[in-house]
Structures are given as structure tokens and as C-alpha cells.
PDB file of C-alpha atoms in Angstrom:
ATOM      1  CA  MET A 286       2.549 -10.153  16.375  1.00 75.00           C
ATOM      2  CA  PRO A 287      -0.309 -11.888  18.519  1.00 82.00           C
ATOM      3  CA  LEU A 288       0.579 -15.055  19.789  1.00 92.00           C
ATOM      4  CA  TYR A 289      -3.077 -17.518  19.281  1.00 92.00           C
ATOM      5  CA  SER A 290      -3.857 -20.478  21.857  1.00 93.00           C
ATOM      6  CA  VAL A 291      -6.809 -22.475  21.364  1.00 94.00           C
ATOM      7  CA  HIS A 292      -8.150 -24.807  22.806  1.00 94.00           C
ATOM      8  CA  HIS A 293     -11.017 -27.286  21.234  1.00 95.00           C
ATOM      9  CA  SER A 294     -12.626 -30.213  22.938  1.00 95.00           C
ATOM     10  CA  THR A 295     -15.393 -32.729  21.418  1.00 95.00           C
ATOM     11  CA  THR A 296     -17.146 -34.878  24.040  1.00 96.00           C
ATOM     12  CA  TYR A 297     -19.859 -37.807  22.311  1.00 96.00           C
ATOM     13  CA  ARG A 298     -21.978 -39.391  24.867  1.00 96.00           C
ATOM     14  CA  TYR A 299     -22.974 -42.942  24.159  1.00 97.00           C
ATOM     15  CA  ARG A 300     -26.472 -45.180  26.248  1.00 96.00           C
ATOM     16  CA  GLN A 301     -24.010 -48.092  26.084  1.00 96.00           C
ATOM     17  CA  PRO A 302     -20.620 -49.495  24.932  1.00 96.00           C
ATOM     18  CA  VAL A 303     -20.157 -49.082  21.111  1.00 97.00           C
ATOM     19  CA  ARG A 304     -18.096 -49.943  18.404  1.00 96.00           C
ATOM     20  CA  LEU A 305     -16.255 -46.820  16.801  1.00 97.00           C
ATOM     21  CA  GLY A 306     -15.307 -46.532  12.983  1.00 97.00           C
ATOM     22  CA  GLN A 307     -12.570 -44.708  11.988  1.00 97.00           C
ATOM     23  CA  HIS A 308     -13.177 -40.374  12.925  1.00 98.00           C
ATOM     24  CA  GLN A 309     -11.292 -37.494  10.496  1.00 97.00           C
ATOM     25  CA  LEU A 310     -10.247 -34.397  11.998  1.00 97.00           C
ATOM     26  CA  LEU A 311      -9.297 -31.153  10.614  1.00 97.00           C
ATOM     27  CA  PHE A 312      -7.710 -29.536  13.867  1.00 95.00           C
ATOM     28  CA  ARG A 313      -4.201 -28.615  12.346  1.00 95.00           C
ATOM     29  CA  PRO A 314      -3.928 -24.655  10.760  1.00 95.00           C
ATOM     30  CA  ARG A 315      -2.201 -24.447   7.782  1.00 90.00           C
ATOM     31  CA  ASP A 316       1.375 -22.745   7.780  1.00 90.00           C
ATOM     32  CA  SER A 317       1.717 -19.480   6.018  1.00 91.00           C
ATOM     33  CA  PHE A 318       3.277 -15.872   5.600  1.00 90.00           C
ATOM     34  CA  ASP A 319       0.427 -14.912   8.001  1.00 91.00           C
ATOM     35  CA  GLN A 320       0.396 -17.521  10.382  1.00 94.00           C
ATOM     36  CA  ARG A 321       2.845 -20.105  11.640  1.00 95.00           C
ATOM     37  CA  LEU A 322       2.290 -23.049  13.900  1.00 95.00           C
ATOM     38  CA  LEU A 323       4.507 -23.635  16.946  1.00 96.00           C
ATOM     39  CA  ALA A 324       2.776 -26.244  18.252  1.00 94.00           C
ATOM     40  CA  CYS A 325       0.080 -28.638  18.096  1.00 94.00           C
ATOM     41  CA  ARG A 326      -1.310 -31.417  20.383  1.00 96.00           C
ATOM     42  CA  LEU A 327      -4.352 -33.855  20.516  1.00 97.00           C
ATOM     43  CA  ALA A 328      -5.532 -36.075  22.969  1.00 97.00           C
ATOM     44  CA  VAL A 329      -7.968 -38.664  22.084  1.00 97.00           C
ATOM     45  CA  ARG A 330      -9.764 -41.047  24.961  1.00 96.00           C
ATOM     46  CA  PRO A 331      -9.961 -44.427  24.833  1.00 96.00           C
ATOM     47  CA  GLU A 332      -6.904 -45.026  23.362  1.00 96.00           C
ATOM     48  CA  PRO A 333      -6.939 -45.371  19.336  1.00 97.00           C
ATOM     49  CA  SER A 334      -5.437 -48.137  18.427  1.00 97.00           C
ATOM     50  CA  GLU A 335      -3.405 -45.896  15.359  1.00 97.00           C
ATOM     51  CA  ILE A 336      -3.366 -42.426  14.521  1.00 97.00           C
ATOM     52  CA  ARG A 337      -1.992 -41.450  11.550  1.00 97.00           C
ATOM     53  CA  TRP A 338      -1.603 -37.783   9.100  1.00 97.00           C
ATOM     54  CA  ILE A 339      -2.381 -37.348   6.028  1.00 97.00           C
ATOM     55  CA  HIS A 340      -2.703 -34.605   3.179  1.00 97.00           C
ATOM     56  CA  ASP A 341      -5.950 -34.157   1.595  1.00 97.00           C
ATOM     57  CA  VAL A 342      -6.618 -33.175  -1.747  1.00 96.00           C
ATOM     58  CA  PHE A 343      -6.406 -29.442  -1.031  1.00 97.00           C
ATOM     59  CA  GLY A 344      -3.387 -29.495   0.993  1.00 96.00           C
ATOM     60  CA  ASN A 345      -5.073 -29.756   4.441  1.00 97.00           C
ATOM     61  CA  CYS A 346      -3.331 -31.820   7.273  1.00 97.00           C
ATOM     62  CA  ILE A 347      -6.496 -34.973   8.287  1.00 97.00           C
ATOM     63  CA  THR A 348      -5.652 -36.547  11.566  1.00 98.00           C
ATOM     64  CA  LEU A 349      -7.385 -40.108  10.848  1.00 98.00           C
ATOM     65  CA  VAL A 350      -7.921 -42.142  14.429  1.00 98.00           C
ATOM     66  CA  ASP A 351      -8.623 -45.724  14.763  1.00 98.00           C
ATOM     67  CA  PHE A 352      -9.961 -47.548  17.508  1.00 97.00           C
ATOM     68  CA  ALA A 353     -10.212 -51.897  18.886  1.00 95.00           C
ATOM     69  CA  ALA A 354     -12.252 -51.254  22.016  1.00 93.00           C
ATOM     70  CA  PRO A 355     -15.713 -50.245  22.513  1.00 96.00           C
ATOM     71  CA  THR A 356     -16.790 -47.333  24.497  1.00 97.00           C
ATOM     72  CA  ASP A 357     -19.153 -45.348  25.830  1.00 97.00           C
ATOM     73  CA  VAL A 358     -17.570 -42.304  25.785  1.00 97.00           C
ATOM     74  CA  LEU A 359     -15.603 -40.588  23.435  1.00 98.00           C
ATOM     75  CA  GLU A 360     -13.498 -37.515  23.699  1.00 98.00           C
ATOM     76  CA  PHE A 361     -10.865 -35.479  21.708  1.00 98.00           C
ATOM     77  CA  GLU A 362      -9.182 -32.568  22.689  1.00 97.00           C
ATOM     78  CA  THR A 363      -7.060 -30.428  20.792  1.00 97.00           C
ATOM     79  CA  THR A 364      -4.804 -27.650  21.476  1.00 96.00           C
ATOM     80  CA  ILE A 365      -2.663 -25.581  18.687  1.00 96.00           C
ATOM     81  CA  ARG A 366      -0.844 -22.182  19.262  1.00 95.00           C
ATOM     82  CA  LEU A 367       0.475 -20.309  16.465  1.00 95.00           C
ATOM     83  CA  GLU A 368       1.946 -16.583  15.728  1.00 95.00           C
ATOM     84  CA  HIS A 369      -0.450 -14.533  13.794  1.00 92.00           C
ATOM     85  CA  THR A 370       0.280 -11.593  11.429  1.00 89.00           C
ATOM     86  CA  PRO A 371      -3.297  -9.609  10.464  1.00 86.00           C
ATOM     87  CA  GLU A 372      -4.138  -7.716   7.636  1.00 77.00           C
ATOM     88  CA  ASN A 373      -5.351  -4.259   8.778  1.00 64.00           C
ATOM     89  CA  ALA A 374      -7.406  -3.424   6.142  1.00 65.00           C
ATOM     90  CA  PRO A 375      -7.521  -5.026   2.560  1.00 68.00           C
ATOM     91  CA  ASP A 376      -4.750  -3.996  -0.088  1.00 71.00           C
ATOM     92  CA  PHE A 377      -5.954  -5.038  -3.467  1.00 79.00           C
ATOM     93  CA  ARG A 378      -3.566  -4.812  -5.807  1.00 89.00           C
ATOM     94  CA  ILE A 379      -5.421  -5.615  -8.773  1.00 94.00           C
ATOM     95  CA  GLU A 380      -3.771  -6.813 -12.116  1.00 96.00           C
ATOM     96  CA  PRO A 381      -4.757  -4.078 -14.599  1.00 96.00           C
ATOM     97  CA  TYR A 382      -7.275  -6.118 -16.612  1.00 96.00           C
ATOM     98  CA  ALA A 383      -8.903  -7.225 -13.465  1.00 96.00           C
ATOM     99  CA  ARG A 384      -9.748  -4.193 -11.777  1.00 95.00           C
ATOM    100  CA  GLU A 385     -12.814  -3.305 -13.350  1.00 96.00           C
ATOM    101  CA  HIS A 386     -15.433  -6.243 -13.315  1.00 95.00           C
ATOM    102  CA  PRO A 387     -16.807  -8.322 -15.188  1.00 94.00           C
ATOM    103  CA  PHE A 388     -13.271  -9.753 -16.552  1.00 96.00           C
ATOM    104  CA  ALA A 389     -11.815 -12.648 -17.551  1.00 96.00           C
ATOM    105  CA  TYR A 390      -9.197 -14.773 -15.522  1.00 98.00           C
ATOM    106  CA  ASP A 391      -5.740 -15.064 -17.672  1.00 96.00           C
ATOM    107  CA  GLU A 392      -5.940 -18.428 -19.619  1.00 96.00           C
ATOM    108  CA  THR A 393      -2.509 -19.823 -17.589  1.00 96.00           C
ATOM    109  CA  GLU A 394      -4.699 -19.674 -14.356  1.00 96.00           C
ATOM    110  CA  LEU A 395      -8.224 -20.430 -15.581  1.00 96.00           C
ATOM    111  CA  PRO A 396      -7.585 -24.124 -15.366  1.00 96.00           C
ATOM    112  CA  ASP A 397      -6.681 -24.275 -11.935  1.00 97.00           C
ATOM    113  CA  LEU A 398      -9.608 -21.879 -10.962  1.00 98.00           C
ATOM    114  CA  ALA A 399     -12.368 -23.744 -13.150  1.00 97.00           C
ATOM    115  CA  PRO A 400     -13.049 -26.081 -10.263  1.00 97.00           C
ATOM    116  CA  TYR A 401     -13.838 -23.200  -7.925  1.00 98.00           C
ATOM    117  CA  MET A 402     -15.929 -21.005 -10.580  1.00 97.00           C
ATOM    118  CA  LEU A 403     -18.390 -23.847 -10.549  1.00 96.00           C
ATOM    119  CA  ARG A 404     -21.885 -23.251  -8.834  1.00 93.00           C
ATOM    120  CA  HIS A 405     -22.390 -25.501  -6.298  1.00 87.00           C
ATOM    121  CA  HIS A 406     -26.304 -25.022  -6.680  1.00 86.00           C
ATOM    122  CA  SER A 407     -26.312 -24.834 -10.215  1.00 76.00           C
ATOM    123  CA  GLY A 408     -29.789 -24.657 -10.551  1.00 75.00           C
ATOM    124  CA  ASP A 409     -30.146 -21.992  -7.406  1.00 79.00           C
ATOM    125  CA  VAL A 410     -31.582 -18.760  -9.486  1.00 90.00           C
ATOM    126  CA  ALA A 411     -32.591 -17.207  -5.731  1.00 94.00           C
ATOM    127  CA  VAL A 412     -28.835 -16.053  -5.405  1.00 95.00           C
ATOM    128  CA  ASP A 413     -29.076 -14.079  -8.972  1.00 93.00           C
ATOM    129  CA  ASP A 414     -32.295 -12.871  -7.913  1.00 93.00           C
ATOM    130  CA  TRP A 415     -31.028 -11.385  -4.685  1.00 95.00           C
ATOM    131  CA  LEU A 416     -27.949  -9.983  -6.616  1.00 93.00           C
ATOM    132  CA  SER A 417     -30.204  -8.028  -9.205  1.00 91.00           C
ATOM    133  CA  LYS A 418     -31.310  -6.169  -6.080  1.00 88.00           C
ATOM    134  CA  PHE A 419     -28.069  -4.572  -5.781  1.00 85.00           C
ATOM    135  CA  ILE A 420     -25.270  -4.999  -8.527  1.00 85.00           C
ATOM    136  CA  ALA A 421     -26.567  -4.536 -11.895  1.00 81.00           C
ATOM    137  CA  PRO A 422     -25.979  -7.190 -14.574  1.00 74.00           C
ATOM    138  CA  SER A 423     -24.513  -5.300 -16.843  1.00 76.00           C
ATOM    139  CA  ALA A 424     -23.126  -2.492 -15.194  1.00 84.00           C
ATOM    140  CA  SER A 425     -19.092  -2.092 -14.856  1.00 92.00           C
ATOM    141  CA  ARG A 426     -17.755  -1.884 -11.044  1.00 93.00           C
ATOM    142  CA  PRO A 427     -14.373  -1.977  -9.518  1.00 94.00           C
ATOM    143  CA  THR A 428     -13.540  -5.798  -8.768  1.00 95.00           C
ATOM    144  CA  GLY A 429     -12.369  -4.682  -5.228  1.00 94.00           C
ATOM    145  CA  GLN A 430     -15.711  -2.585  -4.271  1.00 93.00           C
ATOM    146  CA  LEU A 431     -17.907  -5.224  -5.677  1.00 95.00           C
ATOM    147  CA  LEU A 432     -16.775  -7.895  -3.319  1.00 95.00           C
ATOM    148  CA  MET A 433     -16.658  -5.597  -0.333  1.00 94.00           C
ATOM    149  CA  THR A 434     -20.254  -4.654  -1.070  1.00 94.00           C
ATOM    150  CA  LEU A 435     -20.860  -8.688  -1.451  1.00 95.00           C
ATOM    151  CA  ASN A 436     -19.237  -9.099   1.650  1.00 96.00           C
ATOM    152  CA  GLU A 437     -21.624  -6.439   3.789  1.00 95.00           C
ATOM    153  CA  ALA A 438     -24.584  -7.341   2.178  1.00 96.00           C
ATOM    154  CA  ILE A 439     -25.034 -10.459   3.674  1.00 97.00           C
ATOM    155  CA  ALA A 440     -22.802  -9.204   7.373  1.00 95.00           C
ATOM    156  CA  GLU A 441     -25.947  -6.451   7.477  1.00 95.00           C
ATOM    157  CA  GLY A 442     -28.725  -8.336   5.795  1.00 94.00           C
ATOM    158  CA  PHE A 443     -28.634 -11.806   7.617  1.00 95.00           C
ATOM    159  CA  SER A 444     -29.356 -12.632  11.788  1.00 94.00           C
ATOM    160  CA  TYR A 445     -26.354 -15.194  12.839  1.00 92.00           C
ATOM    161  CA  ARG A 446     -28.378 -18.213  14.371  1.00 90.00           C
ATOM    162  CA  ARG A 447     -26.285 -20.734  15.686  1.00 84.00           C
ATOM    163  CA  ARG A 448     -27.629 -24.440  14.791  1.00 76.00           C
ATOM    164  CA  THR A 449     -26.836 -27.755  16.561  1.00 67.00           C
ATOM    165  CA  SER A 450     -28.311 -29.752  12.709  1.00 68.00           C
ATOM    166  CA  HIS A 451     -25.932 -31.050  10.962  1.00 74.00           C
ATOM    167  CA  GLY A 452     -25.155 -30.137   7.576  1.00 84.00           C
ATOM    168  CA  THR A 453     -24.874 -26.577   5.784  1.00 92.00           C
ATOM    169  CA  GLN A 454     -27.955 -24.517   4.488  1.00 94.00           C
ATOM    170  CA  THR A 455     -28.472 -24.187   0.737  1.00 95.00           C
ATOM    171  CA  PRO A 456     -28.006 -20.054  -0.593  1.00 95.00           C
ATOM    172  CA  ALA A 457     -32.145 -20.499  -1.459  1.00 95.00           C
ATOM    173  CA  GLU A 458     -32.983 -21.297   2.626  1.00 95.00           C
ATOM    174  CA  THR A 459     -30.453 -18.986   4.013  1.00 96.00           C
ATOM    175  CA  LEU A 460     -32.015 -16.135   1.430  1.00 96.00           C
ATOM    176  CA  ASP A 461     -35.784 -17.296   2.124  1.00 95.00           C
ATOM    177  CA  LEU A 462     -35.080 -17.266   6.107  1.00 95.00           C
ATOM    178  CA  GLN A 463     -32.681 -13.812   6.282  1.00 95.00           C
ATOM    179  CA  GLN A 464     -30.775 -16.385   8.669  1.00 95.00           C
ATOM    180  CA  GLY A 465     -28.104 -18.602   8.902  1.00 95.00           C
ATOM    181  CA  THR A 466     -24.542 -19.919  10.819  1.00 95.00           C
ATOM    182  CA  CYS A 467     -21.381 -18.687   9.649  1.00 95.00           C
ATOM    183  CA  ARG A 468     -20.704 -22.258   6.807  1.00 96.00           C
ATOM    184  CA  ASP A 469     -24.260 -20.758   5.494  1.00 97.00           C
ATOM    185  CA  PHE A 470     -23.045 -17.226   4.841  1.00 97.00           C
ATOM    186  CA  ALA A 471     -19.588 -18.365   3.769  1.00 97.00           C
ATOM    187  CA  LEU A 472     -21.274 -20.651   1.048  1.00 97.00           C
ATOM    188  CA  LEU A 473     -23.874 -17.976  -0.200  1.00 97.00           C
ATOM    189  CA  MET A 474     -20.901 -15.652  -0.708  1.00 97.00           C
ATOM    190  CA  MET A 475     -19.196 -18.317  -2.563  1.00 98.00           C
ATOM    191  CA  GLU A 476     -22.614 -19.299  -4.711  1.00 97.00           C
ATOM    192  CA  ALA A 477     -23.394 -15.073  -5.047  1.00 96.00           C
ATOM    193  CA  ALA A 478     -19.056 -14.678  -6.111  1.00 97.00           C
ATOM    194  CA  ARG A 479     -18.725 -17.850  -8.683  1.00 97.00           C
ATOM    195  CA  SER A 480     -22.500 -16.270 -10.735  1.00 95.00           C
ATOM    196  CA  LEU A 481     -20.473 -13.401 -10.988  1.00 95.00           C
ATOM    197  CA  GLY A 482     -17.387 -15.378 -12.471  1.00 96.00           C
ATOM    198  CA  PHE A 483     -15.038 -15.604  -9.470  1.00 98.00           C
ATOM    199  CA  ALA A 484     -13.475 -18.190  -7.975  1.00 98.00           C
ATOM    200  CA  ALA A 485     -14.299 -19.169  -4.594  1.00 98.00           C
ATOM    201  CA  ARG A 486     -13.391 -21.358  -1.542  1.00 98.00           C
ATOM    202  CA  PHE A 487     -14.707 -22.386   1.149  1.00 98.00           C
ATOM    203  CA  ILE A 488     -12.495 -21.938   4.833  1.00 98.00           C
ATOM    204  CA  THR A 489     -13.020 -23.727   7.902  1.00 97.00           C
ATOM    205  CA  GLY A 490     -11.119 -22.503  11.100  1.00 96.00           C
ATOM    206  CA  TYR A 491     -11.587 -20.375  14.756  1.00 95.00           C
ATOM    207  CA  VAL A 492     -12.505 -16.625  15.159  1.00 92.00           C
ATOM    208  CA  TYR A 493     -11.011 -14.631  17.683  1.00 89.00           C
ATOM    209  CA  VAL A 494     -13.375 -12.967  20.001  1.00 79.00           C
ATOM    210  CA  PRO A 495     -11.141  -9.856  21.548  1.00 73.00           C
ATOM    211  CA  GLY A 496     -13.854  -8.680  24.030  1.00 60.00           C
ATOM    212  CA  ARG A 497     -13.582  -5.810  25.751  1.00 31.00           C
ATOM    213  CA  ASP A 498     -10.414  -5.152  23.095  1.00 40.00           C
ATOM    214  CA  GLY A 499     -12.482  -4.476  20.058  1.00 41.00           C
ATOM    215  CA  PRO A 500     -15.711  -5.133  18.537  1.00 45.00           C
ATOM    216  CA  ALA A 501     -17.995  -8.680  19.545  1.00 49.00           C
ATOM    217  CA  ARG A 502     -17.327 -11.272  16.796  1.00 52.00           C
ATOM    218  CA  LEU A 503     -20.318 -13.714  15.734  1.00 52.00           C
ATOM    219  CA  GLY A 504     -19.887 -17.586  15.705  1.00 52.00           C
ATOM    220  CA  GLY A 505     -17.207 -17.476  18.731  1.00 54.00           C
ATOM    221  CA  GLY A 506     -17.117 -20.726  21.326  1.00 58.00           C
ATOM    222  CA  SER A 507     -17.148 -22.795  18.360  1.00 72.00           C
ATOM    223  CA  THR A 508     -15.073 -23.590  15.172  1.00 88.00           C
ATOM    224  CA  HIS A 509     -15.947 -20.674  12.446  1.00 94.00           C
ATOM    225  CA  ALA A 510     -16.000 -20.996   8.844  1.00 96.00           C
ATOM    226  CA  TRP A 511     -15.651 -18.162   5.973  1.00 97.00           C
ATOM    227  CA  CYS A 512     -14.746 -17.838   2.310  1.00 98.00           C
ATOM    228  CA  SER A 513     -12.003 -16.131  -0.417  1.00 97.00           C
ATOM    229  CA  ILE A 514     -11.954 -15.377  -3.459  1.00 97.00           C
ATOM    230  CA  TYR A 515      -9.193 -15.234  -6.096  1.00 97.00           C
ATOM    231  CA  VAL A 516      -8.452 -12.058  -7.104  1.00 97.00           C
ATOM    232  CA  PRO A 517      -5.312 -11.983  -9.733  1.00 96.00           C
ATOM    233  CA  GLY A 518      -2.469  -9.460  -8.211  1.00 94.00           C
ATOM    234  CA  SER A 519      -4.164  -9.752  -4.863  1.00 93.00           C
ATOM    235  CA  GLY A 520      -4.308 -13.833  -4.989  1.00 94.00           C
ATOM    236  CA  TRP A 521      -6.713 -15.623  -2.690  1.00 95.00           C
ATOM    237  CA  VAL A 522      -8.485 -12.881  -0.550  1.00 95.00           C
ATOM    238  CA  GLU A 523     -10.503 -14.034   2.612  1.00 95.00           C
ATOM    239  CA  PHE A 524     -13.494 -12.632   3.355  1.00 96.00           C
ATOM    240  CA  ASP A 525     -15.649 -13.078   6.406  1.00 96.00           C
ATOM    241  CA  PRO A 526     -19.749 -12.631   5.809  1.00 97.00           C
ATOM    242  CA  THR A 527     -20.444 -13.465   9.477  1.00 95.00           C
ATOM    243  CA  ASN A 528     -18.224 -10.361  10.478  1.00 93.00           C
ATOM    244  CA  GLY A 529     -17.910  -8.480   7.418  1.00 92.00           C
ATOM    245  CA  ILE A 530     -14.027  -9.150   7.637  1.00 90.00           C
ATOM    246  CA  VAL A 531     -11.663  -8.511   4.896  1.00 93.00           C
ATOM    247  CA  GLY A 532      -8.715 -10.419   5.127  1.00 91.00           C
ATOM    248  CA  ASN A 533      -7.226 -12.260   7.916  1.00 90.00           C
ATOM    249  CA  ARG A 534      -8.013 -10.303  10.862  1.00 89.00           C
ATOM    250  CA  ASP A 535      -9.222 -13.034  14.115  1.00 89.00           C
ATOM    251  CA  LEU A 536      -9.362 -15.358  11.631  1.00 93.00           C
ATOM    252  CA  ILE A 537      -6.947 -18.843  12.084  1.00 95.00           C
ATOM    253  CA  ARG A 538      -7.108 -20.718   9.129  1.00 96.00           C
ATOM    254  CA  VAL A 539      -7.403 -24.582   9.131  1.00 97.00           C
ATOM    255  CA  GLY A 540      -8.600 -25.882   5.707  1.00 97.00           C
ATOM    256  CA  VAL A 541      -9.585 -24.696   2.667  1.00 97.00           C
ATOM    257  CA  ALA A 542     -11.947 -26.741   0.332  1.00 98.00           C
ATOM    258  CA  ARG A 543     -14.674 -26.003  -2.710  1.00 97.00           C
ATOM    259  CA  THR A 544     -17.364 -27.203  -0.590  1.00 96.00           C
ATOM    260  CA  PRO A 545     -18.355 -27.165   2.628  1.00 95.00           C
ATOM    261  CA  ALA A 546     -18.863 -30.795   2.566  1.00 94.00           C
ATOM    262  CA  GLN A 547     -15.208 -30.772   1.867  1.00 96.00           C
ATOM    263  CA  ALA A 548     -14.036 -29.021   5.428  1.00 95.00           C
ATOM    264  CA  ILE A 549     -15.445 -30.743   8.656  1.00 94.00           C
ATOM    265  CA  PRO A 550     -13.809 -30.473  11.472  1.00 94.00           C
ATOM    266  CA  LEU A 551     -14.882 -33.933  12.923  1.00 95.00           C
ATOM    267  CA  SER A 552     -16.613 -37.068  11.639  1.00 94.00           C
ATOM    268  CA  GLY A 553     -16.956 -40.495  12.299  1.00 95.00           C
ATOM    269  CA  SER A 554     -19.010 -43.757  12.597  1.00 95.00           C
ATOM    270  CA  TYR A 555     -19.942 -46.242  15.066  1.00 95.00           C
ATOM    271  CA  TRP A 556     -21.752 -49.347  15.493  1.00 94.00           C
ATOM    272  CA  GLY A 557     -24.793 -49.832  17.618  1.00 91.00           C
ATOM    273  CA  GLU A 558     -28.390 -48.742  17.776  1.00 90.00           C
ATOM    274  CA  ALA A 559     -29.714 -45.474  16.506  1.00 87.00           C
ATOM    275  CA  ASP A 560     -31.020 -44.054  19.761  1.00 91.00           C
ATOM    276  CA  ASP A 561     -27.582 -44.907  21.345  1.00 93.00           C
ATOM    277  CA  GLU A 562     -26.106 -41.410  20.837  1.00 93.00           C
ATOM    278  CA  LEU A 563     -26.911 -39.493  23.871  1.00 92.00           C
ATOM    279  CA  GLY A 564     -25.515 -36.144  22.498  1.00 91.00           C
ATOM    280  CA  MET A 565     -22.756 -34.231  21.511  1.00 91.00           C
ATOM    281  CA  GLU A 566     -20.468 -31.289  23.883  1.00 92.00           C
ATOM    282  CA  VAL A 567     -18.137 -28.533  21.904  1.00 91.00           C
ATOM    283  CA  ALA A 568     -16.678 -26.284  23.576  1.00 91.00           C
ATOM    284  CA  VAL A 569     -13.843 -23.811  22.139  1.00 92.00           C
ATOM    285  CA  ASN A 570     -11.614 -20.846  23.575  1.00 91.00           C
ATOM    286  CA  VAL A 571      -9.065 -18.770  21.873  1.00 92.00           C
ATOM    287  CA  LYS A 572      -6.985 -16.453  23.690  1.00 90.00           C
ATOM    288  CA  THR A 573      -3.989 -14.329  22.672  1.00 89.00           C
ATOM    289  CA  GLU A 574      -1.078 -14.832  24.600  1.00 79.00           C
ATOM    290  CA  THR A 575       2.162 -12.709  25.609  1.00 61.00           C
ATOM    291  CA  GLY A 576       5.780 -13.132  25.159  1.00 49.00           C
ATOM    292  CA  PRO A 577       7.263 -16.184  23.642  1.00 49.00           C
ATOM    293  CA  ALA A 578       5.708 -19.731  23.216  1.00 45.00           C
ATOM    294  CA  PRO A 579       6.655 -22.865  25.182  1.00 43.00           C
ATOM    295  CA  GLU A 580       7.153 -25.501  23.340  1.00 45.00           C
ATOM    296  CA  GLU A 581       4.560 -28.589  24.114  1.00 40.00           C
ATOM    297  CA  THR A 582       4.734 -31.523  26.017  1.00 36.00           C
ATOM    298  CA  GLY A 583       2.562 -34.116  25.191  1.00 37.00           C
ATOM    299  CA  THR A 584       1.775 -34.096  28.673  1.00 33.00           C
ATOM    300  CA  ALA A 585      -2.103 -35.835  28.984  1.00 38.00           C
ATOM    301  CA  ALA A 586      -4.397 -37.444  31.963  1.00 35.00           C
ATOM    302  CA  PRO A 587      -3.404 -41.547  32.020  1.00 35.00           C
ATOM    303  CA  ASP A 588      -6.318 -42.723  30.562  1.00 41.00           C
ATOM    304  CA  ARG A 589      -6.088 -40.582  26.989  1.00 45.00           C
ATOM    305  CA  ALA A 590      -3.769 -41.051  24.136  1.00 49.00           C
ATOM    306  CA  ALA A 591      -1.789 -37.777  23.501  1.00 50.00           C
ATOM    307  CA  VAL A 592       0.341 -36.868  20.932  1.00 50.00           C
ATOM    308  CA  SER A 593       1.987 -33.712  19.839  1.00 45.00           C
ATOM    309  CA  SER A 594       3.978 -32.188  17.138  1.00 42.00           C
ATOM    310  CA  THR A 595       6.002 -28.357  16.358  1.00 39.00           C
ATOM    311  CA  GLY A 596       6.159 -26.567  13.372  1.00 39.00           C
ATOM    312  CA  ARG A 597       9.673 -25.003  12.861  1.00 30.00           C
TER     313      ARG A 597
END
């Protein structure tokens, strides 16, 4: 069972001291049967006036940070450690009624799945045109095979390009450019799956890059994004169309949401001039460790505020 350690730092610099609004972080992984949080730590500079945690509408752990003093440097540094149980191959144990697509979800699950079946870009016909090139509208196909085909079509047919600008491309933009980021590919697969009648969720987290131990992974060195599709009998099955991964292998799940805009790793505001912001620096390092995980102490540099917690 791999033990992952993730170090993530984000630094904002300003031309002159600015007044900071509340900042919101989504960095604490979701505990589950396949990943167990051992410890997490947050260090903030300058010292916040208050740090508190809430659970959002999706059950994600959100950290809210408030500040009192102006500053020209804002830094967040997070460290998480967790045990991870990888799924080496997809295991589609599908209910008999859903083994062939198309099918209808069970009426007892439909009210809860319905919001995740609604297309985010309902008027976008580009997705339907793209699907028609390799999926016959009236044909019946094995459900698992259909979803894997969709995942592979994005992984093999589009070029990954890291983008520094905020936001997520629309599926039509991704199809037109034939390139995008992991967030763009996740949204494209979600919209394609929803157009076929599936419920789909957006996932944000991290991807482990094995290096010499295995094939290269795209999206490493930053936060990563993928999606999950609800399959009766298998539950929420994860698909990473950026890397063609089915299941959770090399993926560290932090937050889930209905749309990409609801799963931003770090967001906030400041009061100042438009040109006061000089830029942002982000560094992410994901590595594996061996042996038992020591407890986090919560120590930090003297000019930072630090908090830590452990999951048991």
C-alpha cells in the first residue's frame, strides 16, 4: 500500500501592501476505503486573524482564512500524507439492467443523481457531433466498454497544454482547439457522458508521477483534475481522460463537485489597484514514502501561522 506525501505551495506578490479578503482552500483529501488521511498541515504567511473549517454542500472539507493586516506577500503552504490503495484494473460489476447502454437509472437513485446528469453547457451541439463520429446514436453497447472508449478517445485524440489563465474551456473550445488542460478534458468527458444519460462529477486533487518506476503522467507538478461516472453496481467510477486512467491509480482525490467552478483549490480576493498583483508562483511535489508515517508536528517558520491535524 503506497504512502503518498504531497507538498503544495502558492505565493502571491503585490506591488504594494494590499488588504486581503477571505481566502478559501480545498486541500484536505477525502477519507475513504481507498485512501486514508494520516496527517495534514497548513502554514500561512502573513499570520491570519482566523482559520476555520466547514463542509460544503458536497461534503468537501473547506478551509476559510481571514486576515487583518495588509501585506505585499501572501503564501499558503500545505502538506498532506495519506495511505492509498490503488485499483490496478477497472472492475465493472454492473447491475444486470445497466450492463448495456442505453439504460435508465433506478428510480430510487434518480432524484439524487439528477443534478449530476444535467449538462453544464446544454446548448453545445459540438459534443454531440463529436460523439457521433465513434458512437452510433441508436446502437446498444456494453456500458463499461462505452465509458472506456470515451476516456481513451480524449486521452489519445487531444494534446495536453498547461495554461496559466484562470477558468475552464468550454467543451466546444476544447474540441475546436484539440488541446487543453486536465480540467478541460474532465469537463469534456463529463458533458459527453451526460449527453449519453450518465451522471458525472468533477474531481480535483493530485496525480503521482512515477518517473522511472512507470509511464509519465501529464498534469504533474500542479493540482490535477478528472471525473467520475455513476455506474449501477460499481458506484462512482473514476476516469482520468488526460492520462487514460480508469480507477484511482496514481490519483489522490481531494474534492468532488458538480461543476469545475465549484472545486477551485484556492480562491480569494484583495482590495487594491488592478495592477498591484505581480503574479503567482505554484509548486507541487507528490512522492511516495516507505515505512510508518510519523505524526506531523505543526511547526513552521516564526513568521508563519501553522495548523495541523491528523486523521485516524
